[in-house]
Short mmCIF file of C-alpha atoms and ligand atoms in Angstrom, two decimals:
data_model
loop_
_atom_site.label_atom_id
_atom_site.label_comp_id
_atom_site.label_asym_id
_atom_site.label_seq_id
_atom_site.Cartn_x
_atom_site.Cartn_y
_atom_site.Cartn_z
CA UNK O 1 -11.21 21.04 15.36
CA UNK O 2 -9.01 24.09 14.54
CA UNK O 3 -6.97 25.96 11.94
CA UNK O 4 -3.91 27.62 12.34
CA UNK O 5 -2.45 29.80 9.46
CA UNK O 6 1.24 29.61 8.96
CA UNK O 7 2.87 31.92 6.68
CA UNK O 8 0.55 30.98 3.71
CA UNK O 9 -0.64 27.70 4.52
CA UNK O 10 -3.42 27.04 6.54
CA UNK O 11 -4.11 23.73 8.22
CA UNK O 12 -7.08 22.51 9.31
CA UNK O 13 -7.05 19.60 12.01
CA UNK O 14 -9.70 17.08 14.08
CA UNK O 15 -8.25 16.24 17.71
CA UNK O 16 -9.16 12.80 17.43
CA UNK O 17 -10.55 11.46 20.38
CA UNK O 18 -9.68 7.65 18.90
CA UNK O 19 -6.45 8.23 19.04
CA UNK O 20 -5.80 11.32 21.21
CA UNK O 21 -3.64 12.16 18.07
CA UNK O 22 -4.14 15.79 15.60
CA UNK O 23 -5.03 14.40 12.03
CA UNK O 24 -5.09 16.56 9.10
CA UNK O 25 -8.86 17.33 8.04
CA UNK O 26 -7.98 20.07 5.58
CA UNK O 27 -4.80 21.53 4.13
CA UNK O 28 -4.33 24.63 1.62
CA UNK O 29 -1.30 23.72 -0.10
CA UNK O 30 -0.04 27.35 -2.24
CA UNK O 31 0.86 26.39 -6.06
CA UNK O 32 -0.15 22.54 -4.79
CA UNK O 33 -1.46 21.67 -8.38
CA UNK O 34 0.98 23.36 -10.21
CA UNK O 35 4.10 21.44 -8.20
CA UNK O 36 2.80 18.11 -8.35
CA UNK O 37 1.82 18.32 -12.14
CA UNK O 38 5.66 19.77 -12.63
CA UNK O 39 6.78 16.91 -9.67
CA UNK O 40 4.86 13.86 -11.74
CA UNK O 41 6.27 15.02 -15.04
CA UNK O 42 9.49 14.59 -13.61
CA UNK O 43 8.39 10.79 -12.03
CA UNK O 44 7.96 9.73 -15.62
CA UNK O 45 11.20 10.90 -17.02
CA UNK O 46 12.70 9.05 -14.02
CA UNK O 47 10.49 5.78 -14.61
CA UNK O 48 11.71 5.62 -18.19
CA UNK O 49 15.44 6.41 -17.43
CA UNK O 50 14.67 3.57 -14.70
CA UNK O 51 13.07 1.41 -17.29
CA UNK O 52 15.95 2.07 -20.16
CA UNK O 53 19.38 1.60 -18.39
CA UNK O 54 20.97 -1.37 -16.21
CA UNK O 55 19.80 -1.45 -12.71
CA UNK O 56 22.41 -3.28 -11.22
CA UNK O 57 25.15 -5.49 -12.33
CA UNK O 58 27.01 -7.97 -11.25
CA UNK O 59 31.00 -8.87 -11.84
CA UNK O 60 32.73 -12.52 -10.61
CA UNK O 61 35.55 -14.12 -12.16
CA UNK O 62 35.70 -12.34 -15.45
CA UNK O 63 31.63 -12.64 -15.84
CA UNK O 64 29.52 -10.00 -16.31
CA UNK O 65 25.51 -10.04 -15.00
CA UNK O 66 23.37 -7.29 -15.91
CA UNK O 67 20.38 -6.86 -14.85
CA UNK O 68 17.23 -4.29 -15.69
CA UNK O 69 14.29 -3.33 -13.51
CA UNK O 70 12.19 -5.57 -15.12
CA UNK O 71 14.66 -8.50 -15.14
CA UNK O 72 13.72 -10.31 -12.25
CA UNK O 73 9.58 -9.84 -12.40
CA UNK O 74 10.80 -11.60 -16.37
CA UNK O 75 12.94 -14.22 -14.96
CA UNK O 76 10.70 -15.27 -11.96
CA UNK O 77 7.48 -15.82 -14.58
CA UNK O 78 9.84 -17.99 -16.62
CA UNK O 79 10.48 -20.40 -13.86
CA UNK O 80 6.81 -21.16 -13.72
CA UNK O 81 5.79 -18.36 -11.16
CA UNK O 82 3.98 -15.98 -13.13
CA UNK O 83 1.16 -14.78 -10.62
CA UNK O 84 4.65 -13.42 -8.74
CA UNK O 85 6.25 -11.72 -11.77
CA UNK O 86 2.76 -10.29 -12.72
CA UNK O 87 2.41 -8.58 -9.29
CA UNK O 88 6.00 -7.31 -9.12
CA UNK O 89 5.85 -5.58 -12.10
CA UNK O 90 2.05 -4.31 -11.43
CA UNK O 91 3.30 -2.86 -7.86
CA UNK O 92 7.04 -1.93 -9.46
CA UNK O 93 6.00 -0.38 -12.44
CA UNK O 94 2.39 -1.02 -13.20
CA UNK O 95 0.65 0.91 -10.30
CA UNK O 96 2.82 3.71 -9.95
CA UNK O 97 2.70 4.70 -13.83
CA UNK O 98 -0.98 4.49 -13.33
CA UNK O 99 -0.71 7.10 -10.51
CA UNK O 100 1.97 9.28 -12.45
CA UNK O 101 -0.52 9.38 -15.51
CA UNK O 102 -3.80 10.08 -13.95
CA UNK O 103 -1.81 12.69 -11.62
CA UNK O 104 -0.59 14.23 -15.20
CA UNK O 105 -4.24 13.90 -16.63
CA UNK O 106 -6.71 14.98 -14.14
CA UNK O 107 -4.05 17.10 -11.67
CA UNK O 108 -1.92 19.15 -14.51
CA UNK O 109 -5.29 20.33 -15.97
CA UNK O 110 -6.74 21.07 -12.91
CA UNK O 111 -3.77 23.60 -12.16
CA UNK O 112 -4.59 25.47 -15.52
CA UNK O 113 -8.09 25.92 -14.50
CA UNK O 114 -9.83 23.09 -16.85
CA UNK O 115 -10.71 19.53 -16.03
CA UNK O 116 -10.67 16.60 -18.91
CA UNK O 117 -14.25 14.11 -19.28
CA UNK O 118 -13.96 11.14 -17.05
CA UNK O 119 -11.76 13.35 -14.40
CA UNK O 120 -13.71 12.25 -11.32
CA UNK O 121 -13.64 8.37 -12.44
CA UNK O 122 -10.23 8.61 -12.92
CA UNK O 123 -9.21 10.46 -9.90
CA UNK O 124 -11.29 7.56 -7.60
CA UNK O 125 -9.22 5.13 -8.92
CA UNK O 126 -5.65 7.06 -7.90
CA UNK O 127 -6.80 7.29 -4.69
CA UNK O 128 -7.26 3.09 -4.72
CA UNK O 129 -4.19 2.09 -6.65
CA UNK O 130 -1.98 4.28 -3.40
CA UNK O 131 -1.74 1.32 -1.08
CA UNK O 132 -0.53 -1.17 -4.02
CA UNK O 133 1.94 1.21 -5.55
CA UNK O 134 5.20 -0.42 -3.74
CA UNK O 135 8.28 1.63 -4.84
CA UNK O 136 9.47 2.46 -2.02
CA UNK O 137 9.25 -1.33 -0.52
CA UNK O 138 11.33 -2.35 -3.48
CA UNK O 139 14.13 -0.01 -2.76
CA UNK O 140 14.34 -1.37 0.49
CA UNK O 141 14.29 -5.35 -1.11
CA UNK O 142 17.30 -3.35 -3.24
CA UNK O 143 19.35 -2.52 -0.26
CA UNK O 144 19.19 -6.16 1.45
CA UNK O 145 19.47 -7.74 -2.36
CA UNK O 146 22.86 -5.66 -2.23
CA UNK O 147 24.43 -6.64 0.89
CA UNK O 148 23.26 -10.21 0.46
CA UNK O 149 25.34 -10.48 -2.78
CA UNK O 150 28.35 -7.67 -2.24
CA UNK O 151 30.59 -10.95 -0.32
CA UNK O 152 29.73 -12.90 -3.81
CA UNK O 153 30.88 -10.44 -6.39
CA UNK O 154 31.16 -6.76 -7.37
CA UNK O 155 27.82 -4.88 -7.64
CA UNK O 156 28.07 -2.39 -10.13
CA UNK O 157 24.81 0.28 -9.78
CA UNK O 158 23.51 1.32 -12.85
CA UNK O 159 21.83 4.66 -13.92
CA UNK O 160 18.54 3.09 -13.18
CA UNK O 161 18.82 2.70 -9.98
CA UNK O 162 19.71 6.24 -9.20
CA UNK O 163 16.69 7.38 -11.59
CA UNK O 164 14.55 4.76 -9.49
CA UNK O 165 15.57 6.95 -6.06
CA UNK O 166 14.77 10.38 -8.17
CA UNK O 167 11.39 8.45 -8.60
CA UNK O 168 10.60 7.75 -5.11
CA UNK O 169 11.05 11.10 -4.13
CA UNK O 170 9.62 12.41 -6.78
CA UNK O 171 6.37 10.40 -6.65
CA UNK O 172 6.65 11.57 -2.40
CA UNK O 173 6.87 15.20 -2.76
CA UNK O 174 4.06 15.23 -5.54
CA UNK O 175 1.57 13.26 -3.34
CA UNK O 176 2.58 15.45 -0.14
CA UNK O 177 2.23 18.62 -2.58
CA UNK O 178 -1.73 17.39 -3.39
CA UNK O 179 -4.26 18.25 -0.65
CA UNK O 180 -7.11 15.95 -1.70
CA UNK O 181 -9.68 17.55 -0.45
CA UNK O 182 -8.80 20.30 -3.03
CA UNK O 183 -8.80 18.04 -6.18
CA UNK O 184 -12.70 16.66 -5.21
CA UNK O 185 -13.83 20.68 -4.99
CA UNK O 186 -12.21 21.71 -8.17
CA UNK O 187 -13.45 18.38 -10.04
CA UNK O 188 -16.90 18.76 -8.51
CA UNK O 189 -17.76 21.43 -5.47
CA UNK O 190 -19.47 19.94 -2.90
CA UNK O 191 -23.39 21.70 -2.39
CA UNK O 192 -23.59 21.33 1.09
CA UNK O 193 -22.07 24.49 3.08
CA UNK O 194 -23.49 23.33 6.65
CA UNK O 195 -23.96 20.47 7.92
CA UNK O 196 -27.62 18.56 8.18
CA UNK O 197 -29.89 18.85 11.22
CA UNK O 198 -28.90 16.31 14.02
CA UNK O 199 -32.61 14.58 13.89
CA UNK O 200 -31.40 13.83 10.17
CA UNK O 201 -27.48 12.97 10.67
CA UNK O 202 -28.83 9.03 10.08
CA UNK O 203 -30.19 9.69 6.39
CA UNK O 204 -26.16 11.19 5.55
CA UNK O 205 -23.32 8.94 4.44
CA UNK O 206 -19.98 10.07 3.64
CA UNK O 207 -18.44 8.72 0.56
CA UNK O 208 -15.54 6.28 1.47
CA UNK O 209 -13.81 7.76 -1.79
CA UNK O 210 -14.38 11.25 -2.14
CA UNK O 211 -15.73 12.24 1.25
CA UNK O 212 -18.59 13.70 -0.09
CA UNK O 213 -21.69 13.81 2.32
CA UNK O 214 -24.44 12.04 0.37
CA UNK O 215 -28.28 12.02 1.53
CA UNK O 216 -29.23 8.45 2.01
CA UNK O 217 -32.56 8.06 3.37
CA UNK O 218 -33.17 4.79 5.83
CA UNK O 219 -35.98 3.45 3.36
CA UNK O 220 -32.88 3.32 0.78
CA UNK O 221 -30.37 1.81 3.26
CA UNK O 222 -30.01 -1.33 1.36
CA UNK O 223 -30.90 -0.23 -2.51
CA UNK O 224 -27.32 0.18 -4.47
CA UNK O 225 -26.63 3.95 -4.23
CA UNK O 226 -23.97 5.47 -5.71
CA UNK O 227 -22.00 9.09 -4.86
CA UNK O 228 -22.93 11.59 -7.22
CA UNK O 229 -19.38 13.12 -7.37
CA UNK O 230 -17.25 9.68 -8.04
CA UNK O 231 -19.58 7.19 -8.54
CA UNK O 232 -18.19 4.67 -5.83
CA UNK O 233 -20.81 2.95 -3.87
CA UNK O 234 -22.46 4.06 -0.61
CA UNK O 235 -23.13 2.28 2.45
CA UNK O 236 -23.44 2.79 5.97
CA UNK O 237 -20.99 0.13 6.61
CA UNK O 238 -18.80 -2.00 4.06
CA UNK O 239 -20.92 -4.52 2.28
CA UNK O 240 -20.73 -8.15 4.16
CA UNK O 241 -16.97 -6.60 5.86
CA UNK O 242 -17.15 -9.64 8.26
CA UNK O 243 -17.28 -12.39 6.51
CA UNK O 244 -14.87 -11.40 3.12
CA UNK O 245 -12.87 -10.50 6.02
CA UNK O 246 -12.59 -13.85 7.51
CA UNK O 247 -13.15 -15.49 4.29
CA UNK O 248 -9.65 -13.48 3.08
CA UNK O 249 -8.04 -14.18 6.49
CA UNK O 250 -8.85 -17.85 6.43
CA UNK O 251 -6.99 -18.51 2.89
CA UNK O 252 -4.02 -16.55 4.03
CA UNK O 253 -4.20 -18.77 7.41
CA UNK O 254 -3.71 -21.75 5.13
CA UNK O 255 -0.67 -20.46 2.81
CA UNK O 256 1.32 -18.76 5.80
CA UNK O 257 1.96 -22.23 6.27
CA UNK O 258 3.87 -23.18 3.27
CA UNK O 259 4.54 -20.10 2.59
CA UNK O 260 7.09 -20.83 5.73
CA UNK O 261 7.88 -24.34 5.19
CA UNK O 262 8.71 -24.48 1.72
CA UNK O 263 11.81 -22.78 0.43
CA UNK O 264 11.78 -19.35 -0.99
CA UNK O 265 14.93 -20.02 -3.17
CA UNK O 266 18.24 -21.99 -3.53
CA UNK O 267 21.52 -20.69 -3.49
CA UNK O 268 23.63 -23.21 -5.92
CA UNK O 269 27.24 -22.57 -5.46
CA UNK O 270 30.03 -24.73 -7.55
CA UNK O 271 27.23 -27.48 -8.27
CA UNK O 272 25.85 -27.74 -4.32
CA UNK O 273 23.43 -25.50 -2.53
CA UNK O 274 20.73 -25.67 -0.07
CA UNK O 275 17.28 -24.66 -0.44
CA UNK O 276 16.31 -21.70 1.78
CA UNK O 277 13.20 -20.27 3.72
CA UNK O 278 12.11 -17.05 4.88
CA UNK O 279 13.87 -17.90 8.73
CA UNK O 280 16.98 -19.12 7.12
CA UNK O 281 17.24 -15.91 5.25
CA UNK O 282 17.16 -14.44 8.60
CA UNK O 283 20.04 -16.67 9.97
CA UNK O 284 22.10 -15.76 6.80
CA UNK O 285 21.93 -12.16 7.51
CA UNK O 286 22.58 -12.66 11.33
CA UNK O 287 25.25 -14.70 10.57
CA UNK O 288 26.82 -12.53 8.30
CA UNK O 289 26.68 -9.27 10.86
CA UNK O 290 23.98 -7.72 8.95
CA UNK O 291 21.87 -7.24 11.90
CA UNK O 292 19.77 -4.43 11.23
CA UNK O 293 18.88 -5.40 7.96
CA UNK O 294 18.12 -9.23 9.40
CA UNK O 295 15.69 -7.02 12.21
CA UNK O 296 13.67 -5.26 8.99
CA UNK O 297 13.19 -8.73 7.33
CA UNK O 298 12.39 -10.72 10.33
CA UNK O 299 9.77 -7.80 11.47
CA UNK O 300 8.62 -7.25 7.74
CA UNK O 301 8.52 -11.06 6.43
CA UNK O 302 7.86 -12.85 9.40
CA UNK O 303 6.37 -10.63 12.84
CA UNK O 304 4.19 -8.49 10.17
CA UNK O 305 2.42 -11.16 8.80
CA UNK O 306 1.83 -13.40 11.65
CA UNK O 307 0.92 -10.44 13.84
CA UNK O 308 -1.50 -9.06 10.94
CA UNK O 309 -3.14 -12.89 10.74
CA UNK O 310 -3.45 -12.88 14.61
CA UNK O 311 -4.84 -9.29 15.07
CA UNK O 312 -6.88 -8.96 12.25
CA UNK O 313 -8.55 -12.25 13.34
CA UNK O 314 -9.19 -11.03 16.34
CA UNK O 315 -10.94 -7.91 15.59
CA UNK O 316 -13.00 -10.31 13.22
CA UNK O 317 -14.19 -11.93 16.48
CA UNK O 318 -14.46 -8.87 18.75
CA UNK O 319 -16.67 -7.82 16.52
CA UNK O 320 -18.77 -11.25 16.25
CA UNK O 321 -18.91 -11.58 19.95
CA UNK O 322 -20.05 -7.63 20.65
CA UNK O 323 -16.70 -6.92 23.21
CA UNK O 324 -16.91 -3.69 24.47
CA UNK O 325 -13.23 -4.29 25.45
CA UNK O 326 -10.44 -1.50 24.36
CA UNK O 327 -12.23 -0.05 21.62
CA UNK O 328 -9.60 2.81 21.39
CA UNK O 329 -6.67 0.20 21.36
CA UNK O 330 -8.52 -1.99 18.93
CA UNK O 331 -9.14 0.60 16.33
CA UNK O 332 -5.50 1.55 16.74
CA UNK O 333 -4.58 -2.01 16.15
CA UNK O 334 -6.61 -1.78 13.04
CA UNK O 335 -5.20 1.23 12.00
CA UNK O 336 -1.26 -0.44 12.10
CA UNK O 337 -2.68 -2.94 9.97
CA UNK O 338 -3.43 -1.06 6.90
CA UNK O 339 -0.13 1.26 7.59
CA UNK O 340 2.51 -1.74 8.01
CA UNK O 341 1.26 -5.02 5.89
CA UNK O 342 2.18 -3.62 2.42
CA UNK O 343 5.90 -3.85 3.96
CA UNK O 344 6.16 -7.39 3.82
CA UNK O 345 6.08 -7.73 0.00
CA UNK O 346 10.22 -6.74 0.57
CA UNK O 347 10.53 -10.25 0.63
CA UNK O 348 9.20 -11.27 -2.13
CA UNK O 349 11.27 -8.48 -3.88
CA UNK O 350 14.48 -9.71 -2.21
CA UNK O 351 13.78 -13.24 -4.20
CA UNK O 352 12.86 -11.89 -7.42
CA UNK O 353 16.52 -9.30 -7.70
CA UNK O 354 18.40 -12.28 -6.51
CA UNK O 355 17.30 -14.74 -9.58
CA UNK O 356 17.87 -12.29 -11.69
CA UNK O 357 21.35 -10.58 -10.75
CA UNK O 358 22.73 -14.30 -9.38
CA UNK O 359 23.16 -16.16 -12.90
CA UNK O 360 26.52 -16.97 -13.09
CA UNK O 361 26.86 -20.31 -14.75
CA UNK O 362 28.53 -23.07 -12.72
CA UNK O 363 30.06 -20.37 -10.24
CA UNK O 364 25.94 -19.81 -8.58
CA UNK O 365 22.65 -19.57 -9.49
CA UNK O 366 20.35 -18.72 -7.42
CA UNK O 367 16.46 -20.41 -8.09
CA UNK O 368 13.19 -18.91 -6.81
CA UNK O 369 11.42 -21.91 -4.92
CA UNK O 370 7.24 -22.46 -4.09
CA UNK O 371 7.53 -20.66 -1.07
CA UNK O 372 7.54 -17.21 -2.48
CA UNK O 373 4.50 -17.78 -4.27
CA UNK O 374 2.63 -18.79 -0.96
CA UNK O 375 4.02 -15.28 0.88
CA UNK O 376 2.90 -12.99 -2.17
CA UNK O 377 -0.01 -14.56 -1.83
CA UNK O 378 -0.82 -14.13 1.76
CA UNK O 379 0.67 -10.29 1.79
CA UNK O 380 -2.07 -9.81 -0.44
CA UNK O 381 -5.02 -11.48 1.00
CA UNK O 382 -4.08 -10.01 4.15
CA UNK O 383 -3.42 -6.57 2.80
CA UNK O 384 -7.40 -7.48 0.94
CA UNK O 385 -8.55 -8.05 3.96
CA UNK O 386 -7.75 -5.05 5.84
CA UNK O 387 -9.33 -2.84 3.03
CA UNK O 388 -12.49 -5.20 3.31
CA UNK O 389 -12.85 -4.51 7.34
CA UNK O 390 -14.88 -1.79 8.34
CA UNK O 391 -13.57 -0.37 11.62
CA UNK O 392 -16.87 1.19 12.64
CA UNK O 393 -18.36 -2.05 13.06
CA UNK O 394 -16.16 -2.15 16.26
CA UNK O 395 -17.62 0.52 18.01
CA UNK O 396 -21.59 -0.73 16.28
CA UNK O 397 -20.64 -4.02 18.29
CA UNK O 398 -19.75 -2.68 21.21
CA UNK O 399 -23.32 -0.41 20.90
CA UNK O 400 -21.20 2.65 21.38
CA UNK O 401 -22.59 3.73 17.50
CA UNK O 402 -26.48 3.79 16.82
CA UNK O 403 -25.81 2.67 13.11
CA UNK O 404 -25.55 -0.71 12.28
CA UNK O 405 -25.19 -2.57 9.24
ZN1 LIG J 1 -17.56 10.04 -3.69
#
């Protein structure tokens, strides 16, 4: 571990020996609060410009499709998928006003010296809504959405669309302004200025929240504890990781496989069209020359998930079985997981902008199909399960850790 000061920020890092890679323990960020409380007051302007205007819209033959944000998460839930148009507009809209209103709420006062009642409550749950806020996924189900269409018709974009890129940034540069670390010491400061004896280090937990290093005494090892700064749980290890971990992995075995057979949509052009799955949305883009936009879906909707289900079961049974096999490579492989899977809800993105900008009349139509509902569905149990695992349980398995669970 070291620090380095440069010009007035000082860093802080661990040289991991996991990865043989520098991760940020620490960062003093100058004027941090004060920018991302400015930064997240601009990220609502931007959602409610996004929110107010046409997002894109589409011109044929003298007809004229507009469509909002909103429209296709509407649409989608009116042609009896619901579950799908709940969680687009929960990771669209949902999770990342969340984020932009506790930032405003428990950051902004934080920057003016005070803190409001329920701070610390509210501040554990931004940190858990980050991995489901998917903004940046949908801008990317935008740009193939666009060059899917742009042979079909003109695609007008709409001032919501360029307040939805002022949002992603935005939202970006006000989480990158935050150091963490800071916000837990000004909502609560930690007692603890050295660390515990090593003949105790077994009676400490650090809060998987907060970081916060808790006394837990062995005697109290399984009695529900809680962290006395945000009030999430503590364990040693994640409660029962293995098996919600291959109970999650199991069910999203089972719907990979229609979510692969069945079609995602149907293109109806001039009264004929052909359903369509995930691979022969591939195919269409190959075969229209988009080839680096057919490479992100095939990796995102098709390698991603398959690879996730694969590895993921795998470390589920390395564990089971006690391998002492490439525990560096496996945590690594554990550690893609959770960074990639939330990619592969472009997809399902994709599907939901197409039914809703591709409604024009006899000319085409475009229809979401079962198939979509299966891959939200598995992106999600497999994105569940990762957050279940425990990665520590690796390295308890392999005896390389004296804790167990
Ligand atoms: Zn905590």
């Amino acid at each position: 571990m070291r620090s380095t000061a440069g010009g007035a920020a000082v860093a802080i890092w661990c040289h991991c020996r996991v990865f043989s890679l520098r991760g940020t323990l620490f960062a003093y960020k100058p004027d941090g609060m004060e920018r991302a409380f400015i930064l997240y007051l601009a990220a609502l302007i931007f959602l409610i410009i996004a929110n107010a205007f046409p997002f894109l819209t589409l011109k044929a033959q003298g007809m004229v499709q507009p469509s909002h944000l909103l429209s296709g998460a509407i649409d989608i839930a009116r042609d009896g998928m619901p579950e799908v148009g709940i969680a687009v507009v929960l990771f669209v809209i949902g999770f990342p006003l969340a984020k932009i209103l506790i930032g405003l709420a428990v950051v902004g006062p934080l920057a003016f010296g005070r803190r409001i009642v329920g701070a610390n409550a509210l501040y554990r749950l931004y940190e858990r809504l980050h991995p489901w806020a998917m903004t940046e996924i949908f801008f990317l189900g935008v740009l193939v959405s666009y060059t899917k269409i742009i042979n079909l018709a003109t695609v007008e974009i709409g001032p919501s669309l360029y307040a939805f890129m002022a949002l992603i940034l935005t939202m970006l540069a006000a989480d990158s302004a935050i150091d963490t670390h800071d916000v837990w010491e000004r909502l609560q400061p930690s007692r603890a200025k050295a660390l515990p004896p090593a003949e105790e280090a077994e009676q400490w937990v650090g809060c998987h929240t907060c970081q916060l290093l808790c006394h837990l005494p062995a005697e109290s090892a399984h009695a529900k504890a809680s962290c006395p700064r945000c009030g999430s749980s503590l364990h040693r290890r994640k409660h029962d990781s293995l098996n919600r971990t291959g109970a999650l992995l199991l069910t999203a075995v089972l719907l990979y496989i229609p979510a692969n057979v069945y079609p995602v949509m149907t293109f109806v052009s001039l009264g004929s069209g052909e359903p369509s799955t995930i691979l022969a949305g591939v195919e269409e883009l190959i075969g229209a020359g988009m080839w680096p936009l057919a490479l992100i879906v095939f990796v995102a909707s098709i390698l991603v998930p398959m690879l996730k289900l694969i590895s993921m079961t795998y470390l589920v049974l390395s564990v089971r079985f006690g391998s002492r096999w490439h525990l560096r490579d496996r945590t690594v492989i554990y550690r893609l997981n959770e960074l990639v899977g939330r990619w592969s809800m472009v997809d399902v993105f994709v599907v939901t902008l197409l039914a809703a900008l591709v409604q024009l009349g006899s000319l085409a139509n475009i229809v979401p199909g079962a198939g979509i509902v299966a891959f939200a569905m598995v992106v999600m149990l497999t994105m569940t399960a990762a957050l279940t695992f425990d990665p520590r349980l690796l390295w308890d398995a392999a005896g390389a850790n004296h804790e167990r669970r």
